[in-house]
mmCIF file of C-alpha atoms in Angstrom:
data_model
loop_
_atom_site.group_PDB
_atom_site.id
_atom_site.type_symbol
_atom_site.label_atom_id
_atom_site.label_comp_id
_atom_site.label_asym_id
_atom_site.label_seq_id
_atom_site.Cartn_x
_atom_site.Cartn_y
_atom_site.Cartn_z
ATOM 1 C CA MET A 183 134.604 156.136 121.760
ATOM 2 C CA GLU A 184 135.873 153.698 119.268
ATOM 3 C CA ASN A 185 133.308 152.138 116.655
ATOM 4 C CA LYS A 186 135.763 149.343 115.071
ATOM 5 C CA LEU A 187 133.752 146.542 112.979
ATOM 6 C CA ASP A 188 133.363 143.077 114.599
ATOM 7 C CA ALA A 189 136.066 141.362 113.802
ATOM 8 C CA MET A 190 134.999 137.846 113.819
ATOM 9 C CA SER A 191 132.094 138.409 112.064
ATOM 10 C CA LEU A 192 134.461 139.380 108.853
ATOM 11 C CA MET A 193 137.078 136.676 108.962
ATOM 12 C CA ASN A 194 137.641 133.851 107.131
ATOM 13 C CA ASP A 195 137.309 130.460 108.729
ATOM 14 C CA GLN A 196 141.060 129.477 108.113
ATOM 15 C CA MET A 197 141.462 132.756 110.075
ATOM 16 C CA LYS A 198 139.416 132.083 113.075
ATOM 17 C CA ALA A 199 141.214 128.777 113.138
ATOM 18 C CA VAL A 200 144.577 130.502 112.596
ATOM 19 C CA LEU A 201 143.343 132.620 116.076
ATOM 20 C CA LYS A 202 142.244 130.048 118.129
ATOM 21 C CA LYS A 203 145.737 127.443 117.511
ATOM 22 C CA SER A 204 147.689 130.882 118.502
ATOM 23 C CA ALA A 205 146.032 130.850 122.023
ATOM 24 C CA GLU A 206 146.211 128.051 122.147
ATOM 25 C CA LEU A 207 149.948 128.328 121.510
ATOM 26 C CA ALA A 208 150.848 131.565 123.413
ATOM 27 C CA GLY A 209 147.502 133.544 123.816
ATOM 28 C CA ASP A 210 149.131 136.914 125.808
ATOM 29 C CA ALA A 211 151.403 136.361 122.450
ATOM 30 C CA PHE A 212 150.713 139.851 121.137
ATOM 31 C CA VAL A 213 150.254 142.015 124.383
ATOM 32 C CA THR A 214 152.479 145.044 124.865
ATOM 33 C CA ASP A 215 152.189 145.140 128.632
ATOM 34 C CA VAL A 216 154.307 143.336 130.271
ATOM 35 C CA GLY A 217 158.079 144.208 129.088
ATOM 36 C CA PHE A 218 160.168 143.939 126.132
ATOM 37 C CA ASP A 219 161.902 140.553 127.519
ATOM 38 C CA GLN A 220 158.286 139.104 128.005
ATOM 39 C CA MET A 221 157.330 139.465 124.806
ATOM 40 C CA ARG A 222 159.869 138.703 123.389
ATOM 41 C CA ALA A 223 159.653 135.422 124.621
ATOM 42 C CA ASN A 224 156.054 135.161 123.745
ATOM 43 C CA TYR A 225 156.612 135.985 120.074
ATOM 44 C CA VAL A 226 159.013 133.430 119.635
ATOM 45 C CA LYS A 227 156.831 130.668 121.645
ATOM 46 C CA GLU A 228 153.584 131.602 119.600
ATOM 47 C CA ARG A 229 155.550 131.579 116.389
ATOM 48 C CA ALA A 230 157.604 128.446 116.814
ATOM 49 C CA PHE A 231 154.564 126.331 115.322
ATOM 50 C CA TRP A 232 154.315 128.420 112.091
ATOM 51 C CA ASN A 233 157.582 127.893 111.402
ATOM 52 C CA GLU A 234 157.490 123.784 111.619
ATOM 53 C CA GLY A 235 157.784 122.613 107.809
ATOM 54 C CA GLY A 236 157.720 123.779 104.418
ATOM 55 C CA PRO A 237 160.936 123.982 101.914
ATOM 56 C CA VAL A 238 164.235 122.034 103.059
ATOM 57 C CA MET A 239 167.634 124.714 101.511
ATOM 58 C CA ALA A 240 170.998 123.015 100.145
ATOM 59 C CA LYS A 241 172.086 125.479 102.610
ATOM 60 C CA THR A 242 172.207 127.717 105.409
ATOM 61 C CA GLU A 243 174.271 129.771 107.085
ATOM 62 C CA ASP A 244 174.813 133.032 109.442
ATOM 63 C CA VAL A 245 177.198 135.910 108.474
ATOM 64 C CA VAL A 246 178.015 138.286 110.984
ATOM 65 C CA PHE A 247 178.347 141.838 109.999
ATOM 66 C CA ASP A 248 179.491 145.493 112.342
ATOM 67 C CA GLY A 249 176.952 148.478 112.513
ATOM 68 C CA PRO A 250 176.432 150.956 114.209
ATOM 69 C CA LYS A 251 175.000 149.525 117.703
ATOM 70 C CA GLY A 252 177.887 147.273 117.081
ATOM 71 C CA GLU A 253 177.899 143.456 115.509
ATOM 72 C CA PHE A 254 174.531 141.648 113.824
ATOM 73 C CA THR A 255 173.992 138.585 112.299
ATOM 74 C CA ALA A 256 171.868 138.194 108.641
ATOM 75 C CA ARG A 257 170.920 134.777 107.795
ATOM 76 C CA PHE A 258 171.887 133.346 104.171
ATOM 77 C CA TYR A 259 168.921 131.016 102.706
ATOM 78 C CA TYR A 260 170.314 129.274 99.691
ATOM 79 C CA PRO A 261 167.624 126.795 98.068
ATOM 80 C CA VAL A 262 170.004 125.158 95.403
ATOM 81 C CA GLU A 263 173.922 124.852 95.146
ATOM 82 C CA CYS A 264 174.679 127.619 91.968
ATOM 83 C CA GLU A 265 177.199 129.426 91.355
ATOM 84 C CA LYS A 266 175.446 133.203 91.067
ATOM 85 C CA LEU A 267 172.334 133.437 92.578
ATOM 86 C CA PRO A 268 170.103 136.641 92.156
ATOM 87 C CA VAL A 269 169.215 137.428 96.211
ATOM 88 C CA ILE A 270 166.161 138.888 98.039
ATOM 89 C CA GLU A 271 167.043 141.029 101.024
ATOM 90 C CA PHE A 272 164.575 139.441 103.846
ATOM 91 C CA ILE A 273 163.277 142.276 106.735
ATOM 92 C CA HIS A 274 161.313 140.829 109.460
ATOM 93 C CA GLY A 275 158.222 142.588 111.049
ATOM 94 C CA GLY A 276 157.169 142.541 114.616
ATOM 95 C CA GLY A 277 157.065 146.382 115.459
ATOM 96 C CA PHE A 278 160.678 147.034 115.536
ATOM 97 C CA VAL A 279 160.636 145.092 119.140
ATOM 98 C CA VAL A 280 160.679 141.815 118.928
ATOM 99 C CA GLY A 281 161.386 139.248 116.161
ATOM 100 C CA SER A 282 164.250 137.260 114.259
ATOM 101 C CA PRO A 283 165.276 135.172 111.453
ATOM 102 C CA ASP A 284 163.898 132.557 113.580
ATOM 103 C CA THR A 285 160.601 133.799 114.275
ATOM 104 C CA HIS A 286 159.994 134.346 109.954
ATOM 105 C CA ASP A 287 162.026 130.993 109.220
ATOM 106 C CA ARG A 288 159.449 129.390 107.331
ATOM 107 C CA VAL A 289 158.780 132.909 105.108
ATOM 108 C CA CYS A 290 161.752 133.227 103.924
ATOM 109 C CA ARG A 291 162.507 129.609 102.988
ATOM 110 C CA ILE A 292 159.596 129.412 100.880
ATOM 111 C CA LEU A 293 160.424 132.779 99.044
ATOM 112 C CA ALA A 294 163.424 131.430 98.249
ATOM 113 C CA ASP A 295 162.448 128.097 97.297
ATOM 114 C CA ARG A 296 159.007 130.011 95.261
ATOM 115 C CA THR A 297 161.850 132.491 93.748
ATOM 116 C CA GLY A 298 164.924 130.626 93.182
ATOM 117 C CA ALA A 299 166.758 133.134 94.809
ATOM 118 C CA ALA A 300 169.126 133.271 97.895
ATOM 119 C CA VAL A 301 167.197 134.950 100.595
ATOM 120 C CA VAL A 302 169.438 136.609 103.413
ATOM 121 C CA SER A 303 167.436 137.173 106.494
ATOM 122 C CA VAL A 304 168.412 140.325 108.530
ATOM 123 C CA ASP A 305 168.650 140.306 112.623
ATOM 124 C CA TYR A 306 168.939 143.918 113.510
ATOM 125 C CA HIS A 307 168.604 145.139 116.547
ATOM 126 C CA LEU A 308 165.910 145.424 117.941
ATOM 127 C CA SER A 309 163.533 148.702 119.490
ATOM 128 C CA PRO A 310 164.237 150.240 122.651
ATOM 129 C CA GLU A 311 167.408 149.562 122.673
ATOM 130 C CA SER A 312 168.053 150.690 119.054
ATOM 131 C CA LYS A 313 166.603 153.641 117.599
ATOM 132 C CA TYR A 314 165.948 155.035 114.282
ATOM 133 C CA PRO A 315 167.794 155.113 111.704
ATOM 134 C CA ALA A 316 170.240 152.473 113.069
ATOM 135 C CA ASN A 317 167.938 149.472 111.822
ATOM 136 C CA ILE A 318 167.581 151.313 108.631
ATOM 137 C CA GLN A 319 171.393 151.403 108.579
ATOM 138 C CA GLU A 320 171.760 147.688 109.463
ATOM 139 C CA CYS A 321 169.891 146.850 107.041
ATOM 140 C CA ALA A 322 171.440 149.303 104.492
ATOM 141 C CA ILE A 323 174.895 147.877 105.053
ATOM 142 C CA VAL A 324 173.603 144.181 104.162
ATOM 143 C CA ALA A 325 172.222 145.409 101.354
ATOM 144 C CA LYS A 326 175.811 147.312 100.613
ATOM 145 C CA TYR A 327 178.014 143.909 101.204
ATOM 146 C CA LEU A 328 176.049 142.207 98.846
ATOM 147 C CA HIS A 329 176.372 144.710 96.026
ATOM 148 C CA GLU A 330 180.096 144.577 96.731
ATOM 149 C CA HIS A 331 181.231 141.109 97.860
ATOM 150 C CA GLY A 332 178.244 139.133 97.038
ATOM 151 C CA ALA A 333 180.114 137.018 94.237
ATOM 152 C CA GLU A 334 182.522 135.786 97.372
ATOM 153 C CA ARG A 335 179.575 134.038 98.745
ATOM 154 C CA GLY A 336 177.760 133.266 94.931
ATOM 155 C CA ILE A 337 175.602 135.932 95.108
ATOM 156 C CA ASP A 338 174.734 138.275 91.366
ATOM 157 C CA GLY A 339 175.063 141.956 93.932
ATOM 158 C CA ASP A 340 173.292 143.527 91.010
ATOM 159 C CA ASP A 341 170.399 142.006 91.260
ATOM 160 C CA LEU A 342 169.257 142.091 94.980
ATOM 161 C CA SER A 343 165.646 142.813 95.471
ATOM 162 C CA PHE A 344 163.583 143.738 98.718
ATOM 163 C CA ALA A 345 160.778 141.559 101.322
ATOM 164 C CA GLY A 346 160.083 142.382 104.195
ATOM 165 C CA ASP A 347 156.447 141.788 106.176
ATOM 166 C CA SER A 348 155.245 145.041 108.712
ATOM 167 C CA GLY A 349 157.765 146.458 110.247
ATOM 168 C CA GLY A 350 159.886 144.892 107.700
ATOM 169 C CA ALA A 351 157.687 146.307 105.158
ATOM 170 C CA VAL A 352 158.505 149.923 106.700
ATOM 171 C CA LEU A 353 162.189 149.025 106.722
ATOM 172 C CA SER A 354 162.602 147.970 103.345
ATOM 173 C CA MET A 355 161.416 151.082 101.835
ATOM 174 C CA ALA A 356 163.196 152.798 103.548
ATOM 175 C CA THR A 357 166.256 150.900 103.579
ATOM 176 C CA ASN A 358 165.918 151.759 99.498
ATOM 177 C CA LEU A 359 165.279 155.198 100.052
ATOM 178 C CA TRP A 360 168.205 155.072 101.884
ATOM 179 C CA LEU A 361 170.721 153.766 99.644
ATOM 180 C CA ARG A 362 169.278 156.273 97.142
ATOM 181 C CA ASP A 363 169.472 159.948 99.534
ATOM 182 C CA GLU A 364 171.987 158.364 101.766
ATOM 183 C CA GLU A 365 174.716 156.073 100.016
ATOM 184 C CA GLY A 366 173.895 157.774 96.564
ATOM 185 C CA ASP A 367 173.173 154.455 94.985
ATOM 186 C CA ASN A 368 170.032 152.063 94.988
ATOM 187 C CA SER A 369 170.451 151.314 91.160
ATOM 188 C CA PHE A 370 171.472 147.776 91.586
ATOM 189 C CA VAL A 371 167.414 147.694 93.981
ATOM 190 C CA LYS A 372 165.689 145.768 91.393
ATOM 191 C CA SER A 373 162.380 145.244 92.847
ATOM 192 C CA LEU A 374 160.405 145.561 96.568
ATOM 193 C CA LEU A 375 157.789 142.839 97.987
ATOM 194 C CA LEU A 376 156.240 144.882 100.747
ATOM 195 C CA TYR A 377 154.085 142.463 103.098
ATOM 196 C CA TYR A 378 150.890 145.043 104.698
ATOM 197 C CA GLY A 379 153.462 147.809 105.976
ATOM 198 C CA PHE A 380 152.659 151.575 107.016
ATOM 199 C CA TYR A 381 154.288 153.986 104.930
ATOM 200 C CA GLY A 382 153.537 157.684 106.655
ATOM 201 C CA LEU A 383 149.701 157.819 107.397
ATOM 202 C CA VAL A 384 148.241 158.455 110.527
ATOM 203 C CA ASP A 385 145.013 158.210 110.639
ATOM 204 C CA SER A 386 142.335 156.222 107.841
ATOM 205 C CA VAL A 387 139.719 154.953 107.490
ATOM 206 C CA SER A 388 140.932 151.689 107.937
ATOM 207 C CA ARG A 389 143.089 152.327 111.446
ATOM 208 C CA ARG A 390 139.392 153.391 112.491
ATOM 209 C CA LEU A 391 137.635 150.787 111.440
ATOM 210 C CA TYR A 392 139.755 147.592 112.415
ATOM 211 C CA GLY A 393 142.834 146.556 115.267
ATOM 212 C CA TRP A 394 141.997 144.680 117.915
ATOM 213 C CA ASP A 395 143.292 142.857 120.910
ATOM 214 C CA ILE A 396 143.138 139.816 118.955
ATOM 215 C CA ASP A 397 146.162 141.219 116.635
ATOM 216 C CA GLY A 398 147.980 143.382 118.677
ATOM 217 C CA MET A 399 147.068 145.994 116.111
ATOM 218 C CA ARG A 400 145.015 147.956 118.301
ATOM 219 C CA LYS A 401 145.658 152.111 117.673
ATOM 220 C CA GLU A 402 147.659 151.986 121.495
ATOM 221 C CA ASP A 403 149.753 148.626 120.561
ATOM 222 C CA LEU A 404 150.370 150.839 117.018
ATOM 223 C CA ASP A 405 151.924 154.018 118.586
ATOM 224 C CA TYR A 406 153.620 151.583 121.844
ATOM 225 C CA TYR A 407 155.162 150.350 118.845
ATOM 226 C CA ASN A 408 156.687 153.819 117.530
ATOM 227 C CA GLN A 409 157.485 154.996 120.391
ATOM 228 C CA CYS A 410 159.730 152.446 121.166
ATOM 229 C CA TRP A 411 161.488 152.429 117.751
ATOM 230 C CA LEU A 412 161.999 156.448 116.916
ATOM 231 C CA ASN A 413 163.703 159.215 119.217
ATOM 232 C CA ASP A 414 161.084 161.724 118.937
ATOM 233 C CA LEU A 415 157.418 160.443 118.234
ATOM 234 C CA THR A 416 156.585 163.974 116.950
ATOM 235 C CA ALA A 417 159.787 165.078 115.305
ATOM 236 C CA GLU A 418 160.354 161.852 113.561
ATOM 237 C CA SER A 419 156.823 161.238 112.525
ATOM 238 C CA SER A 420 157.483 163.309 109.397
ATOM 239 C CA ALA A 421 161.371 161.861 109.214
ATOM 240 C CA PRO A 422 161.704 160.980 105.206
ATOM 241 C CA TYR A 423 162.160 157.387 106.293
ATOM 242 C CA VAL A 424 159.123 156.827 108.308
ATOM 243 C CA ASP A 425 156.547 158.973 106.768
ATOM 244 C CA MET A 426 157.476 157.677 103.312
ATOM 245 C CA LEU A 427 154.601 158.971 101.646
ATOM 246 C CA SER A 428 155.899 162.233 101.622
ATOM 247 C CA ASN A 429 159.340 160.870 100.510
ATOM 248 C CA ASP A 430 160.342 160.735 96.533
ATOM 249 C CA LEU A 431 158.384 157.540 95.036
ATOM 250 C CA LYS A 432 159.408 158.847 91.550
ATOM 251 C CA THR A 433 162.884 158.769 91.632
ATOM 252 C CA GLY A 434 165.468 155.389 90.925
ATOM 253 C CA MET A 435 162.061 153.768 92.562
ATOM 254 C CA ALA A 436 162.132 149.772 90.956
ATOM 255 C CA PRO A 437 158.705 147.404 90.439
ATOM 256 C CA CYS A 438 156.367 146.959 93.758
ATOM 257 C CA TYR A 439 154.379 144.048 95.080
ATOM 258 C CA ILE A 440 152.330 146.043 97.634
ATOM 259 C CA ALA A 441 150.155 143.039 99.494
ATOM 260 C CA ALA A 442 147.398 144.112 102.505
ATOM 261 C CA ALA A 443 145.429 142.312 104.854
ATOM 262 C CA ALA A 444 141.714 143.691 104.544
ATOM 263 C CA LEU A 445 141.025 143.888 108.204
ATOM 264 C CA ASP A 446 144.203 145.053 108.863
ATOM 265 C CA PRO A 447 144.267 148.743 110.355
ATOM 266 C CA LEU A 448 147.566 149.179 107.698
ATOM 267 C CA ARG A 449 145.243 148.581 104.400
ATOM 268 C CA ASP A 450 145.152 152.186 103.508
ATOM 269 C CA ASP A 451 148.893 152.374 103.373
ATOM 270 C CA SER A 452 149.490 149.721 101.517
ATOM 271 C CA GLU A 453 146.733 151.163 99.312
ATOM 272 C CA CYS A 454 147.432 154.509 99.359
ATOM 273 C CA LEU A 455 151.363 153.828 98.689
ATOM 274 C CA ALA A 456 149.921 151.872 95.337
ATOM 275 C CA ARG A 457 147.937 154.189 94.255
ATOM 276 C CA VAL A 458 151.063 157.267 94.430
ATOM 277 C CA LEU A 459 153.658 155.212 92.637
ATOM 278 C CA THR A 460 150.848 154.432 90.046
ATOM 279 C CA HIS A 461 150.710 158.500 89.646
ATOM 280 C CA ASN A 462 154.513 158.013 88.612
ATOM 281 C CA GLY A 463 154.658 155.699 86.943
ATOM 282 C CA VAL A 464 155.993 153.284 88.792
ATOM 283 C CA ASP A 465 155.150 149.738 87.966
ATOM 284 C CA ASN A 466 153.352 147.956 91.238
ATOM 285 C CA SER A 467 151.340 145.669 91.592
ATOM 286 C CA PHE A 468 148.853 146.113 94.801
ATOM 287 C CA GLU A 469 146.502 142.872 96.617
ATOM 288 C CA VAL A 470 144.343 143.098 99.280
ATOM 289 C CA PHE A 471 143.944 139.581 101.228
ATOM 290 C CA ASP A 472 139.839 138.693 102.567
ATOM 291 C CA GLY A 473 139.157 138.033 105.590
ATOM 292 C CA VAL A 474 142.555 138.100 107.007
ATOM 293 C CA LEU A 475 144.184 139.748 109.543
ATOM 294 C CA HIS A 476 147.519 141.690 109.679
ATOM 295 C CA ALA A 477 150.499 139.374 110.381
ATOM 296 C CA PHE A 478 148.493 136.835 108.208
ATOM 297 C CA VAL A 479 151.624 136.297 105.712
ATOM 298 C CA HIS A 480 152.962 133.616 108.855
ATOM 299 C CA TYR A 481 150.313 131.284 108.657
ATOM 300 C CA SER A 482 150.673 129.052 105.813
ATOM 301 C CA ARG A 483 150.003 125.422 107.605
ATOM 302 C CA MET A 484 146.901 126.895 107.857
ATOM 303 C CA LEU A 485 146.018 129.783 105.826
ATOM 304 C CA ASP A 486 145.726 129.555 102.172
ATOM 305 C CA ALA A 487 145.869 133.295 101.893
ATOM 306 C CA ALA A 488 149.712 132.854 103.249
ATOM 307 C CA THR A 489 150.781 130.295 100.665
ATOM 308 C CA GLU A 490 148.984 132.578 97.912
ATOM 309 C CA CYS A 491 150.613 135.693 98.617
ATOM 310 C CA ILE A 492 153.964 134.801 98.894
ATOM 311 C CA GLU A 493 153.838 132.988 95.798
ATOM 312 C CA HIS A 494 152.008 135.803 94.346
ATOM 313 C CA SER A 495 155.292 138.197 95.178
ATOM 314 C CA SER A 496 157.684 135.451 94.117
ATOM 315 C CA GLU A 497 155.600 135.159 90.343
ATOM 316 C CA PHE A 498 155.905 139.619 90.505
ATOM 317 C CA TRP A 499 159.614 139.292 91.287
ATOM 318 C CA LYS A 500 160.141 136.861 88.473
ATOM 319 C CA THR A 501 158.243 139.362 85.604
ATOM 320 C CA ARG A 502 159.218 142.774 87.044
ATOM 321 C CA ARG A 503 162.249 143.137 88.882
ATOM 322 C CA ALA A 504 164.603 143.169 85.413
#
C-alpha cells in the first residue's frame, strides 16, 4: 500500500492552473504505457504552448555532430552578436525517452537572455534506441568540440558550463564526471546548473511521499525510464555515472546550483547532492521551490517559480563560475 500525500492540497494555485492547462493541451502527456511514438507525440503537443513567446535571439543555428549512434545535432543560441561568448551546454530532460531542443526552446532562450552566454542545446539520441552511456558520450563530444573549436563559432571554449532539467540534470553531472574520468580533462567546466535531477538514491523520504499520475513521476514511471535507458538495470544502477553520489564529488568539481521541486519524488536526490558537495568543500547553492511539481521550469508563462529558478541559476552562473 502506498501512503502518498495529497498533491492537490500541497500545490500552490499557479501550479494547479498549470496542471489544468496541460490537461487541456494533452491530457495524457505524461503516461508511459502508450508506446514510444505516442509518448513523444504527446510530449511535443503539450510542450508547444509553453515554448511560445519569450526572449528573441540574435542568432540560432543547428550544428551536426557525429557520435556513437551516428549523426545528432545541437542548437546554438546567441543572445547577442559578439566575437566571443561564454557558453552553457544545455541538456534537456524527458526521462531519456522524450524531449528535444524544440521542447526546451523557451528555457534555453531565457537562460541565454539572463546570462548573456551562448546556449548550446544537445539533441542526443533518445532511449531505448540509444542506451547508456551513449547519450553521455554525445554530450561529452559537444563539450569537447566547444572547448577545442568554440572560437570558430564565437564561443570561449575555456568558459563552459552545463545546465539541464530532470534527465538533463543527470546527464549534465554525468558528462562533467565523464570528461574528468574518461577524457582526462574537465578543467574548462566552470559551473553546473542542475534542475531537479536524480543522482543515485533508490529510495528516500521524498520518493515515498510524492509522485503521482498527474506528473508522471510514480515509482513505476521512474523504473520505466531507467529500464529504457540502462542496458542492465541491476548492474548499471550502481555505475559511476548513474549512482553519482557514490562517485568522487570532490576532485575537479565546479560550483553547482541545485534546484529542487518541493513536491518531487527526486527532491531528496538534490538535497543529498548538496550536502555531499558542502561536506567536500565544493561551492554550491541548493534551493527548494515550494508548492510545485517536477518539471516546473517549463511553465514560465504561468508559474513564477519557473522564472525565479532560471533567474536564480543565472545569477549563480554570473558570480560563481570563475
